[in-house]
mmCIF file of C-alpha atoms in Angstrom:
data_model
loop_
_atom_site.group_PDB
_atom_site.id
_atom_site.type_symbol
_atom_site.label_atom_id
_atom_site.label_comp_id
_atom_site.label_asym_id
_atom_site.label_seq_id
_atom_site.Cartn_x
_atom_site.Cartn_y
_atom_site.Cartn_z
ATOM 1 C CA UNK F 1 0.193 21.196 -7.914
ATOM 2 C CA UNK F 2 -2.044 21.276 -10.889
ATOM 3 C CA UNK F 3 -5.870 21.663 -10.212
ATOM 4 C CA UNK F 4 -6.690 18.966 -12.684
ATOM 5 C CA UNK F 5 -5.031 16.337 -10.801
ATOM 6 C CA UNK F 6 -7.503 13.570 -9.384
ATOM 7 C CA UNK F 7 -7.607 13.601 -5.719
ATOM 8 C CA UNK F 8 -7.972 9.833 -4.896
ATOM 9 C CA UNK F 9 -9.164 8.121 -1.648
ATOM 10 C CA UNK F 10 -7.754 4.627 -1.314
ATOM 11 C CA UNK F 11 -9.687 1.949 0.679
ATOM 12 C CA UNK F 12 -8.049 -1.573 0.938
ATOM 13 C CA UNK F 13 -9.871 -4.775 2.088
ATOM 14 C CA UNK F 14 -6.343 -5.977 2.949
ATOM 15 C CA UNK F 15 -7.169 -9.445 4.081
ATOM 16 C CA UNK F 16 -8.778 -10.255 0.426
ATOM 17 C CA UNK F 17 -5.836 -8.769 -1.174
ATOM 18 C CA UNK F 18 -2.921 -10.324 0.848
ATOM 19 C CA UNK F 19 -4.442 -13.977 0.866
ATOM 20 C CA UNK F 20 -5.197 -13.530 -2.821
ATOM 21 C CA UNK F 21 -1.669 -12.501 -3.780
ATOM 22 C CA UNK F 22 -0.280 -15.056 -1.262
ATOM 23 C CA UNK F 23 -2.353 -18.051 -2.776
ATOM 24 C CA UNK F 24 -2.502 -16.772 -6.297
ATOM 25 C CA UNK F 25 1.022 -15.345 -6.937
ATOM 26 C CA UNK F 26 3.152 -16.587 -4.117
ATOM 27 C CA UNK F 27 3.744 -13.014 -2.979
ATOM 28 C CA UNK F 28 4.243 -12.645 0.879
ATOM 29 C CA UNK F 29 4.127 -10.171 2.508
ATOM 30 C CA UNK F 30 1.739 -8.249 0.254
ATOM 31 C CA UNK F 31 3.938 -5.482 -1.666
ATOM 32 C CA UNK F 32 1.970 -2.142 -1.592
ATOM 33 C CA UNK F 33 4.402 -0.369 -3.667
ATOM 34 C CA UNK F 34 3.001 -1.173 -7.208
ATOM 35 C CA UNK F 35 -0.435 0.015 -6.009
ATOM 36 C CA UNK F 36 0.946 3.164 -4.788
ATOM 37 C CA UNK F 37 3.030 3.817 -8.120
ATOM 38 C CA UNK F 38 -0.109 2.917 -10.298
ATOM 39 C CA UNK F 39 -2.282 5.485 -8.383
ATOM 40 C CA UNK F 40 0.477 8.150 -8.382
ATOM 41 C CA UNK F 41 0.353 8.110 -12.108
ATOM 42 C CA UNK F 42 -3.326 8.764 -11.999
ATOM 43 C CA UNK F 43 -3.477 11.543 -9.411
ATOM 44 C CA UNK F 44 -2.812 12.699 -5.906
ATOM 45 C CA UNK F 45 -3.772 10.221 -2.969
ATOM 46 C CA UNK F 46 -5.026 12.063 -0.222
ATOM 47 C CA UNK F 47 -6.533 9.198 1.849
ATOM 48 C CA UNK F 48 -4.770 5.613 2.463
ATOM 49 C CA UNK F 49 -6.641 3.154 4.562
ATOM 50 C CA UNK F 50 -6.347 -0.546 4.996
ATOM 51 C CA UNK F 51 -8.779 -2.810 6.975
ATOM 52 C CA UNK F 52 -7.849 -5.975 8.537
ATOM 53 C CA UNK F 53 -7.354 -7.938 11.881
ATOM 54 C CA UNK F 54 -3.757 -6.700 11.978
ATOM 55 C CA UNK F 55 -2.663 -9.384 14.478
ATOM 56 C CA UNK F 56 -2.589 -11.776 11.490
ATOM 57 C CA UNK F 57 -0.398 -9.390 9.340
ATOM 58 C CA UNK F 58 2.475 -8.216 11.625
ATOM 59 C CA UNK F 59 5.120 -7.650 8.946
ATOM 60 C CA UNK F 60 2.576 -6.211 6.543
ATOM 61 C CA UNK F 61 1.581 -3.743 9.295
ATOM 62 C CA UNK F 62 4.900 -2.463 9.460
ATOM 63 C CA UNK F 63 5.455 -1.990 5.784
ATOM 64 C CA UNK F 64 2.301 -0.255 5.317
ATOM 65 C CA UNK F 65 2.916 2.194 8.197
ATOM 66 C CA UNK F 66 6.173 3.220 6.374
ATOM 67 C CA UNK F 67 3.784 3.674 3.245
ATOM 68 C CA UNK F 68 1.835 6.090 5.248
ATOM 69 C CA UNK F 69 -1.246 3.897 5.171
ATOM 70 C CA UNK F 70 -3.730 4.391 8.197
ATOM 71 C CA UNK F 71 -4.399 0.915 9.446
ATOM 72 C CA UNK F 72 -8.153 0.346 10.766
ATOM 73 C CA UNK F 73 -8.316 -2.603 13.200
ATOM 74 C CA UNK F 74 -11.085 -5.113 12.850
ATOM 75 C CA UNK F 75 -11.405 -7.108 15.945
ATOM 76 C CA UNK F 76 -10.805 -10.886 15.700
ATOM 77 C CA UNK F 77 -14.211 -12.662 15.206
ATOM 78 C CA UNK F 78 -15.351 -16.001 13.843
ATOM 79 C CA UNK F 79 -16.517 -16.812 10.539
ATOM 80 C CA UNK F 80 -18.853 -14.721 8.317
ATOM 81 C CA UNK F 81 -19.355 -12.100 11.250
ATOM 82 C CA UNK F 82 -15.745 -11.076 11.108
ATOM 83 C CA UNK F 83 -15.729 -10.667 7.297
ATOM 84 C CA UNK F 84 -18.868 -8.578 7.440
ATOM 85 C CA UNK F 85 -17.520 -6.341 10.068
ATOM 86 C CA UNK F 86 -14.532 -5.335 7.806
ATOM 87 C CA UNK F 87 -16.912 -5.019 4.738
ATOM 88 C CA UNK F 88 -19.539 -2.835 6.529
ATOM 89 C CA UNK F 89 -16.963 -0.557 8.213
ATOM 90 C CA UNK F 90 -15.222 -0.026 5.007
ATOM 91 C CA UNK F 91 -18.310 0.659 3.076
ATOM 92 C CA UNK F 92 -19.518 3.108 5.849
ATOM 93 C CA UNK F 93 -16.128 4.984 5.940
ATOM 94 C CA UNK F 94 -16.156 5.293 1.983
ATOM 95 C CA UNK F 95 -19.487 6.625 1.791
ATOM 96 C CA UNK F 96 -19.066 9.090 4.667
ATOM 97 C CA UNK F 97 -15.964 10.331 3.033
ATOM 98 C CA UNK F 98 -17.746 10.987 -0.289
ATOM 99 C CA UNK F 99 -20.142 13.288 1.535
ATOM 100 C CA UNK F 100 -17.679 14.974 3.896
ATOM 101 C CA UNK F 101 -14.770 15.481 1.388
ATOM 102 C CA UNK F 102 -16.309 16.819 -1.800
ATOM 103 C CA UNK F 103 -12.737 17.605 -3.141
ATOM 104 C CA UNK F 104 -12.101 13.765 -3.421
ATOM 105 C CA UNK F 105 -12.755 12.872 -7.025
ATOM 106 C CA UNK F 106 -11.761 9.103 -7.167
ATOM 107 C CA UNK F 107 -12.170 6.100 -4.981
ATOM 108 C CA UNK F 108 -9.685 3.313 -5.172
ATOM 109 C CA UNK F 109 -11.177 0.235 -3.854
ATOM 110 C CA UNK F 110 -8.760 -2.575 -3.296
ATOM 111 C CA UNK F 111 -10.728 -5.793 -3.091
ATOM 112 C CA UNK F 112 -11.962 -8.672 -5.375
ATOM 113 C CA UNK F 113 -14.881 -9.401 -3.342
ATOM 114 C CA UNK F 114 -18.291 -8.855 -5.342
ATOM 115 C CA UNK F 115 -19.953 -7.724 -1.788
ATOM 116 C CA UNK F 116 -18.478 -4.349 -2.524
ATOM 117 C CA UNK F 117 -20.319 -3.903 -5.792
ATOM 118 C CA UNK F 118 -23.276 -2.027 -4.233
ATOM 119 C CA UNK F 119 -20.624 0.472 -2.735
ATOM 120 C CA UNK F 120 -19.132 1.091 -6.056
ATOM 121 C CA UNK F 121 -22.605 1.758 -7.528
ATOM 122 C CA UNK F 122 -23.267 4.291 -4.630
ATOM 123 C CA UNK F 123 -20.039 5.953 -5.237
ATOM 124 C CA UNK F 124 -20.569 6.368 -9.031
ATOM 125 C CA UNK F 125 -24.075 7.658 -8.143
ATOM 126 C CA UNK F 126 -22.433 10.332 -6.184
ATOM 127 C CA UNK F 127 -20.494 11.367 -9.302
ATOM 128 C CA UNK F 128 -17.130 9.758 -8.007
ATOM 129 C CA UNK F 129 -14.898 7.934 -10.350
ATOM 130 C CA UNK F 130 -14.140 4.473 -8.999
ATOM 131 C CA UNK F 131 -10.876 2.260 -9.461
ATOM 132 C CA UNK F 132 -10.987 -1.329 -8.556
ATOM 133 C CA UNK F 133 -7.803 -3.059 -7.627
ATOM 134 C CA UNK F 134 -7.762 -7.007 -7.082
ATOM 135 C CA UNK F 135 -5.708 -10.231 -7.569
ATOM 136 C CA UNK F 136 -7.078 -11.658 -10.695
ATOM 137 C CA UNK F 137 -7.350 -15.431 -9.393
ATOM 138 C CA UNK F 138 -9.497 -13.960 -6.419
ATOM 139 C CA UNK F 139 -11.509 -11.406 -8.013
ATOM 140 C CA UNK F 140 -15.272 -11.957 -8.724
ATOM 141 C CA UNK F 141 -16.517 -11.598 -12.394
ATOM 142 C CA UNK F 142 -19.273 -9.298 -11.115
ATOM 143 C CA UNK F 143 -16.970 -6.568 -9.706
ATOM 144 C CA UNK F 144 -14.639 -5.192 -12.739
ATOM 145 C CA UNK F 145 -17.527 -4.167 -14.858
ATOM 146 C CA UNK F 146 -18.995 -2.077 -12.206
ATOM 147 C CA UNK F 147 -15.744 -0.026 -11.890
ATOM 148 C CA UNK F 148 -14.760 2.710 -14.106
ATOM 149 C CA UNK F 149 -11.339 1.340 -14.262
ATOM 150 C CA UNK F 150 -10.031 -2.058 -12.752
ATOM 151 C CA UNK F 151 -6.364 -2.653 -12.139
ATOM 152 C CA UNK F 152 -5.416 -6.459 -11.556
ATOM 153 C CA UNK F 153 -2.620 -6.379 -9.197
ATOM 154 C CA UNK F 154 -0.880 -9.211 -11.198
ATOM 155 C CA UNK F 155 -0.339 -6.742 -13.978
ATOM 156 C CA UNK F 156 0.942 -3.813 -12.177
ATOM 157 C CA UNK F 157 4.657 -2.857 -13.022
ATOM 158 C CA UNK F 158 6.972 -4.108 -10.167
ATOM 159 C CA UNK F 159 4.823 -7.195 -9.170
ATOM 160 C CA UNK F 160 6.906 -10.358 -9.545
ATOM 161 C CA UNK F 161 4.873 -13.523 -8.934
ATOM 162 C CA UNK F 162 6.727 -16.622 -7.741
ATOM 163 C CA UNK F 163 4.081 -18.761 -9.697
ATOM 164 C CA UNK F 164 0.811 -18.506 -11.470
ATOM 165 C CA UNK F 165 -2.321 -19.977 -9.952
ATOM 166 C CA UNK F 166 -4.719 -21.797 -12.203
ATOM 167 C CA UNK F 167 -8.013 -20.060 -12.113
ATOM 168 C CA UNK F 168 -11.046 -22.452 -12.161
ATOM 169 C CA UNK F 169 -13.260 -21.863 -15.353
ATOM 170 C CA UNK F 170 -16.703 -20.426 -14.645
ATOM 171 C CA UNK F 171 -18.414 -17.222 -13.865
ATOM 172 C CA UNK F 172 -15.745 -16.011 -11.325
ATOM 173 C CA UNK F 173 -14.146 -17.131 -8.100
ATOM 174 C CA UNK F 174 -15.235 -15.868 -4.690
ATOM 175 C CA UNK F 175 -12.547 -13.857 -2.853
ATOM 176 C CA UNK F 176 -10.312 -15.858 -0.642
ATOM 177 C CA UNK F 177 -11.558 -14.887 2.495
ATOM 178 C CA UNK F 178 -15.168 -14.980 1.612
ATOM 179 C CA UNK F 179 -14.837 -18.455 0.398
ATOM 180 C CA UNK F 180 -13.286 -19.621 3.695
ATOM 181 C CA UNK F 181 -15.960 -17.826 5.973
ATOM 182 C CA UNK F 182 -18.728 -20.484 5.800
ATOM 183 C CA UNK F 183 -16.319 -23.126 6.689
ATOM 184 C CA UNK F 184 -14.774 -21.317 9.558
ATOM 185 C CA UNK F 185 -18.464 -20.490 10.940
ATOM 186 C CA UNK F 186 -19.341 -24.179 10.730
ATOM 187 C CA UNK F 187 -16.122 -25.428 12.512
ATOM 188 C CA UNK F 188 -16.169 -25.560 16.491
ATOM 189 C CA UNK F 189 -14.713 -22.535 18.364
ATOM 190 C CA UNK F 190 -11.806 -24.775 19.467
ATOM 191 C CA UNK F 191 -10.839 -26.180 16.238
ATOM 192 C CA UNK F 192 -9.233 -24.086 13.314
ATOM 193 C CA UNK F 193 -10.826 -24.610 9.907
ATOM 194 C CA UNK F 194 -8.779 -27.227 7.819
ATOM 195 C CA UNK F 195 -6.329 -25.565 5.400
ATOM 196 C CA UNK F 196 -7.238 -25.295 1.811
ATOM 197 C CA UNK F 197 -6.192 -27.744 -0.770
ATOM 198 C CA UNK F 198 -3.008 -26.349 -2.655
ATOM 199 C CA UNK F 199 -3.633 -24.761 -5.967
ATOM 200 C CA UNK F 200 -1.815 -26.191 -8.858
ATOM 201 C CA UNK F 201 0.935 -23.863 -9.935
ATOM 202 C CA UNK F 202 3.460 -23.183 -12.679
ATOM 203 C CA UNK F 203 6.820 -21.658 -11.817
ATOM 204 C CA UNK F 204 7.931 -18.625 -13.660
ATOM 205 C CA UNK F 205 11.211 -16.899 -13.488
ATOM 206 C CA UNK F 206 11.820 -15.361 -10.003
ATOM 207 C CA UNK F 207 12.387 -11.870 -9.307
ATOM 208 C CA UNK F 208 15.671 -10.753 -11.247
ATOM 209 C CA UNK F 209 16.640 -7.571 -9.451
ATOM 210 C CA UNK F 210 15.871 -5.835 -6.202
ATOM 211 C CA UNK F 211 13.853 -2.554 -5.952
ATOM 212 C CA UNK F 212 16.364 0.132 -6.237
ATOM 213 C CA UNK F 213 16.372 3.352 -4.398
ATOM 214 C CA UNK F 214 16.211 6.742 -5.851
ATOM 215 C CA UNK F 215 20.000 7.588 -6.091
ATOM 216 C CA UNK F 216 20.927 4.262 -7.924
ATOM 217 C CA UNK F 217 17.795 3.715 -10.120
ATOM 218 C CA UNK F 218 18.295 3.898 -13.939
ATOM 219 C CA UNK F 219 16.738 7.309 -14.224
ATOM 220 C CA UNK F 220 15.979 6.739 -18.019
ATOM 221 C CA UNK F 221 13.916 3.437 -17.149
ATOM 222 C CA UNK F 222 11.954 5.581 -14.450
ATOM 223 C CA UNK F 223 10.886 8.333 -16.867
ATOM 224 C CA UNK F 224 10.061 5.870 -19.625
ATOM 225 C CA UNK F 225 8.085 3.731 -17.325
ATOM 226 C CA UNK F 226 6.390 6.766 -15.866
ATOM 227 C CA UNK F 227 5.592 8.146 -19.339
ATOM 228 C CA UNK F 228 4.326 4.947 -20.569
ATOM 229 C CA UNK F 229 1.716 4.867 -17.546
ATOM 230 C CA UNK F 230 0.646 8.413 -18.327
ATOM 231 C CA UNK F 231 0.146 7.623 -21.847
ATOM 232 C CA UNK F 232 -2.085 4.641 -21.052
ATOM 233 C CA UNK F 233 -4.686 6.614 -19.368
ATOM 234 C CA UNK F 234 -4.377 10.005 -20.700
ATOM 235 C CA UNK F 235 -6.617 11.660 -23.483
ATOM 236 C CA UNK F 236 -4.231 14.527 -24.206
ATOM 237 C CA UNK F 237 -0.628 15.353 -24.690
ATOM 238 C CA UNK F 238 1.835 14.399 -21.588
ATOM 239 C CA UNK F 239 3.795 17.452 -20.464
ATOM 240 C CA UNK F 240 7.204 17.361 -18.796
ATOM 241 C CA UNK F 241 5.870 18.909 -15.623
ATOM 242 C CA UNK F 242 3.105 16.321 -15.462
ATOM 243 C CA UNK F 243 5.842 13.620 -15.891
ATOM 244 C CA UNK F 244 7.725 15.226 -12.831
ATOM 245 C CA UNK F 245 4.753 15.275 -10.653
ATOM 246 C CA UNK F 246 4.032 11.832 -11.332
ATOM 247 C CA UNK F 247 7.635 10.781 -10.427
ATOM 248 C CA UNK F 248 7.383 12.835 -7.291
ATOM 249 C CA UNK F 249 4.234 10.968 -6.266
ATOM 250 C CA UNK F 250 5.955 7.657 -6.830
ATOM 251 C CA UNK F 251 9.039 8.780 -4.919
ATOM 252 C CA UNK F 252 8.934 11.940 -2.933
ATOM 253 C CA UNK F 253 12.805 11.777 -2.514
ATOM 254 C CA UNK F 254 13.492 11.876 -6.308
ATOM 255 C CA UNK F 255 15.951 14.766 -7.335
ATOM 256 C CA UNK F 256 17.416 14.951 -10.776
ATOM 257 C CA UNK F 257 20.387 16.589 -9.015
ATOM 258 C CA UNK F 258 21.098 13.234 -7.537
ATOM 259 C CA UNK F 259 21.749 12.027 -11.171
ATOM 260 C CA UNK F 260 23.948 14.922 -12.159
ATOM 261 C CA UNK F 261 21.416 17.290 -13.775
ATOM 262 C CA UNK F 262 20.720 20.994 -12.633
ATOM 263 C CA UNK F 263 17.009 20.740 -13.660
ATOM 264 C CA UNK F 264 14.362 18.326 -14.760
ATOM 265 C CA UNK F 265 14.342 19.981 -18.135
ATOM 266 C CA UNK F 266 17.924 19.243 -18.595
ATOM 267 C CA UNK F 267 17.428 15.589 -17.569
ATOM 268 C CA UNK F 268 14.773 15.275 -20.437
ATOM 269 C CA UNK F 269 16.970 16.818 -23.013
ATOM 270 C CA UNK F 270 19.591 14.273 -22.018
ATOM 271 C CA UNK F 271 17.219 11.374 -22.254
ATOM 272 C CA UNK F 272 16.143 12.753 -25.720
ATOM 273 C CA UNK F 273 19.552 12.757 -26.824
ATOM 274 C CA UNK F 274 19.747 9.154 -25.754
ATOM 275 C CA UNK F 275 16.733 8.462 -27.877
ATOM 276 C CA UNK F 276 14.753 7.278 -24.645
ATOM 277 C CA UNK F 277 12.209 10.044 -25.151
ATOM 278 C CA UNK F 278 11.181 12.592 -27.706
ATOM 279 C CA UNK F 279 10.435 16.170 -27.041
ATOM 280 C CA UNK F 280 8.326 18.776 -28.759
ATOM 281 C CA UNK F 281 6.927 22.193 -27.954
ATOM 282 C CA UNK F 282 4.316 22.221 -25.378
ATOM 283 C CA UNK F 283 1.316 24.564 -24.542
ATOM 284 C CA UNK F 284 3.603 26.695 -22.273
ATOM 285 C CA UNK F 285 7.262 27.789 -22.681
ATOM 286 C CA UNK F 286 9.568 25.739 -21.041
ATOM 287 C CA UNK F 287 7.136 22.823 -20.386
ATOM 288 C CA UNK F 288 7.758 20.452 -23.520
ATOM 289 C CA UNK F 289 5.497 17.653 -24.631
ATOM 290 C CA UNK F 290 7.028 14.198 -23.966
ATOM 291 C CA UNK F 291 6.466 11.165 -25.985
ATOM 292 C CA UNK F 292 8.478 8.144 -27.319
ATOM 293 C CA UNK F 293 10.613 8.452 -30.473
ATOM 294 C CA UNK F 294 8.604 7.463 -33.599
ATOM 295 C CA UNK F 295 11.483 5.407 -34.740
ATOM 296 C CA UNK F 296 13.688 4.091 -31.868
ATOM 297 C CA UNK F 297 16.911 2.251 -33.056
ATOM 298 C CA UNK F 298 17.554 1.103 -29.309
ATOM 299 C CA UNK F 299 14.052 -0.484 -29.209
ATOM 300 C CA UNK F 300 14.631 -2.139 -32.505
ATOM 301 C CA UNK F 301 18.029 -3.623 -31.230
ATOM 302 C CA UNK F 302 15.891 -5.075 -28.225
ATOM 303 C CA UNK F 303 13.544 -6.728 -30.508
ATOM 304 C CA UNK F 304 16.268 -7.987 -32.719
ATOM 305 C CA UNK F 305 17.980 -9.517 -29.583
ATOM 306 C CA UNK F 306 14.653 -11.383 -28.598
ATOM 307 C CA UNK F 307 14.330 -12.752 -32.115
ATOM 308 C CA UNK F 308 17.956 -13.970 -32.133
ATOM 309 C CA UNK F 309 17.416 -15.616 -28.774
ATOM 310 C CA UNK F 310 14.046 -17.370 -29.755
ATOM 311 C CA UNK F 311 15.759 -18.450 -33.171
ATOM 312 C CA UNK F 312 18.974 -19.988 -31.007
ATOM 313 C CA UNK F 313 16.548 -21.903 -28.693
ATOM 314 C CA UNK F 314 14.214 -23.059 -31.389
ATOM 315 C CA UNK F 315 16.935 -24.935 -33.113
ATOM 316 C CA UNK F 316 16.708 -27.495 -30.215
ATOM 317 C CA UNK F 317 13.256 -28.664 -31.635
ATOM 318 C CA UNK F 318 11.221 -27.453 -28.707
ATOM 319 C CA UNK F 319 9.737 -23.886 -28.946
ATOM 320 C CA UNK F 320 10.946 -21.840 -25.873
ATOM 321 C CA UNK F 321 8.965 -20.868 -23.068
ATOM 322 C CA UNK F 322 8.244 -17.278 -21.911
ATOM 323 C CA UNK F 323 9.424 -18.098 -18.244
ATOM 324 C CA UNK F 324 13.182 -17.718 -17.880
ATOM 325 C CA UNK F 325 13.390 -16.272 -21.442
ATOM 326 C CA UNK F 326 14.361 -12.731 -20.036
ATOM 327 C CA UNK F 327 17.395 -14.564 -18.288
ATOM 328 C CA UNK F 328 18.623 -16.074 -21.577
ATOM 329 C CA UNK F 329 18.363 -12.588 -22.974
ATOM 330 C CA UNK F 330 20.723 -11.116 -20.236
ATOM 331 C CA UNK F 331 23.263 -13.925 -21.084
ATOM 332 C CA UNK F 332 23.800 -11.957 -24.425
ATOM 333 C CA UNK F 333 23.024 -8.457 -23.062
ATOM 334 C CA UNK F 334 23.744 -8.270 -19.321
ATOM 335 C CA UNK F 335 22.113 -4.712 -18.795
ATOM 336 C CA UNK F 336 18.782 -5.686 -20.837
ATOM 337 C CA UNK F 337 15.679 -4.302 -19.299
ATOM 338 C CA UNK F 338 12.468 -4.047 -20.849
ATOM 339 C CA UNK F 339 11.476 -1.091 -18.787
ATOM 340 C CA UNK F 340 14.101 1.146 -20.557
ATOM 341 C CA UNK F 341 11.766 1.075 -23.514
ATOM 342 C CA UNK F 342 8.662 1.774 -21.532
ATOM 343 C CA UNK F 343 7.208 -1.573 -21.284
ATOM 344 C CA UNK F 344 5.942 -2.701 -17.610
ATOM 345 C CA UNK F 345 6.834 -6.264 -17.909
ATOM 346 C CA UNK F 346 8.692 -8.682 -19.967
ATOM 347 C CA UNK F 347 5.455 -10.079 -21.020
ATOM 348 C CA UNK F 348 4.364 -6.831 -22.376
ATOM 349 C CA UNK F 349 7.422 -6.553 -24.301
ATOM 350 C CA UNK F 350 6.938 -9.945 -25.928
ATOM 351 C CA UNK F 351 3.479 -9.000 -26.849
ATOM 352 C CA UNK F 352 4.867 -5.907 -28.461
ATOM 353 C CA UNK F 353 7.129 -8.117 -30.420
ATOM 354 C CA UNK F 354 4.171 -10.352 -31.526
ATOM 355 C CA UNK F 355 2.210 -7.180 -32.516
ATOM 356 C CA UNK F 356 5.161 -6.465 -34.861
ATOM 357 C CA UNK F 357 4.829 -9.847 -36.295
ATOM 358 C CA UNK F 358 8.551 -10.745 -35.196
ATOM 359 C CA UNK F 359 7.395 -13.547 -33.100
ATOM 360 C CA UNK F 360 4.413 -15.856 -32.504
ATOM 361 C CA UNK F 361 3.166 -16.628 -28.982
ATOM 362 C CA UNK F 362 0.665 -19.302 -27.992
ATOM 363 C CA UNK F 363 -0.571 -20.346 -24.404
ATOM 364 C CA UNK F 364 0.110 -24.015 -23.712
ATOM 365 C CA UNK F 365 -2.159 -25.693 -21.055
ATOM 366 C CA UNK F 366 0.342 -28.544 -20.462
ATOM 367 C CA UNK F 367 3.189 -26.258 -19.395
ATOM 368 C CA UNK F 368 0.956 -23.342 -18.073
ATOM 369 C CA UNK F 369 3.037 -20.837 -20.141
ATOM 370 C CA UNK F 370 3.476 -19.016 -23.253
ATOM 371 C CA UNK F 371 5.555 -20.896 -26.016
ATOM 372 C CA UNK F 372 7.257 -18.625 -28.471
ATOM 373 C CA UNK F 373 8.328 -19.334 -31.960
ATOM 374 C CA UNK F 374 9.184 -17.593 -35.253
ATOM 375 C CA UNK F 375 6.522 -16.565 -37.769
ATOM 376 C CA UNK F 376 6.398 -19.229 -40.496
#
């Protein structure tokens, strides 16, 4: 393991994340995998802790245990005292770890609650890098600016929302459990607080593929997706050895031999031949620098497919919506996947086409979706 890898301690305000993902994205149970993958691209996660009253998250508890997350039990209490117990325990544990484990360089705090802003300030005061993680619709506007980096769960690769919640305009929305706490405290002990009013949502395309295992995964898409993530938050060149370490942090069972290659270098050379990546001489012999090809014919074909489909749909007189458009592309090319070209999501792929002035995209309030059209 390279000495320059960040060593990350992850602390999850699990109730905030799980309720935010459920109400804001329709994701239940909460999928921890995208967070694990995003942090694996940034360094080695040495501590994983999640705080909640686990009697309310029975299925989540089993999934997190399989992901090697330490579950910290917060006893059932009423109202704000219950919320404060979880917040205080998590903050105390994080500061204690910062003093006792000097090798930890980065703290990842999973919450959208602005009550954790003082914790973020204290950790940065102790010369720790802080990465925030939260669901966009339930993240306070005060928290992201306090962090060195903030990851919205909604935008992480692998997150497939069933709907998009409309976020109220204003300075920011309080976290889900924080907003519910005063009502719960005021309610009689024998009476549960009334359920929150449903949030208006806009349906988007459902998940189109199950999460594959390491033996049947498209290895080209895996390498491209990992390389794309490393390039986004790396100041220098990305070497092949770093790509391999990031893949192993995502999936410790990964073995290039399962895909028919005798070594990772042979796999990289194979992908270079397929124009998925480009290799150049690195700082050490046998450890090449890995980038994307400057002129990628396959990528051009993918953008051309998008333009053709938008052109076809636009002839009906109504600009096509982004939601469901990927399925229409797959009717023409069944094996289409934006991940093969290094894009984390279909939205990112469409925005790349817009940046190349191949299409225009405009947000439509009535449909709650992007409308696509060809440039005039």
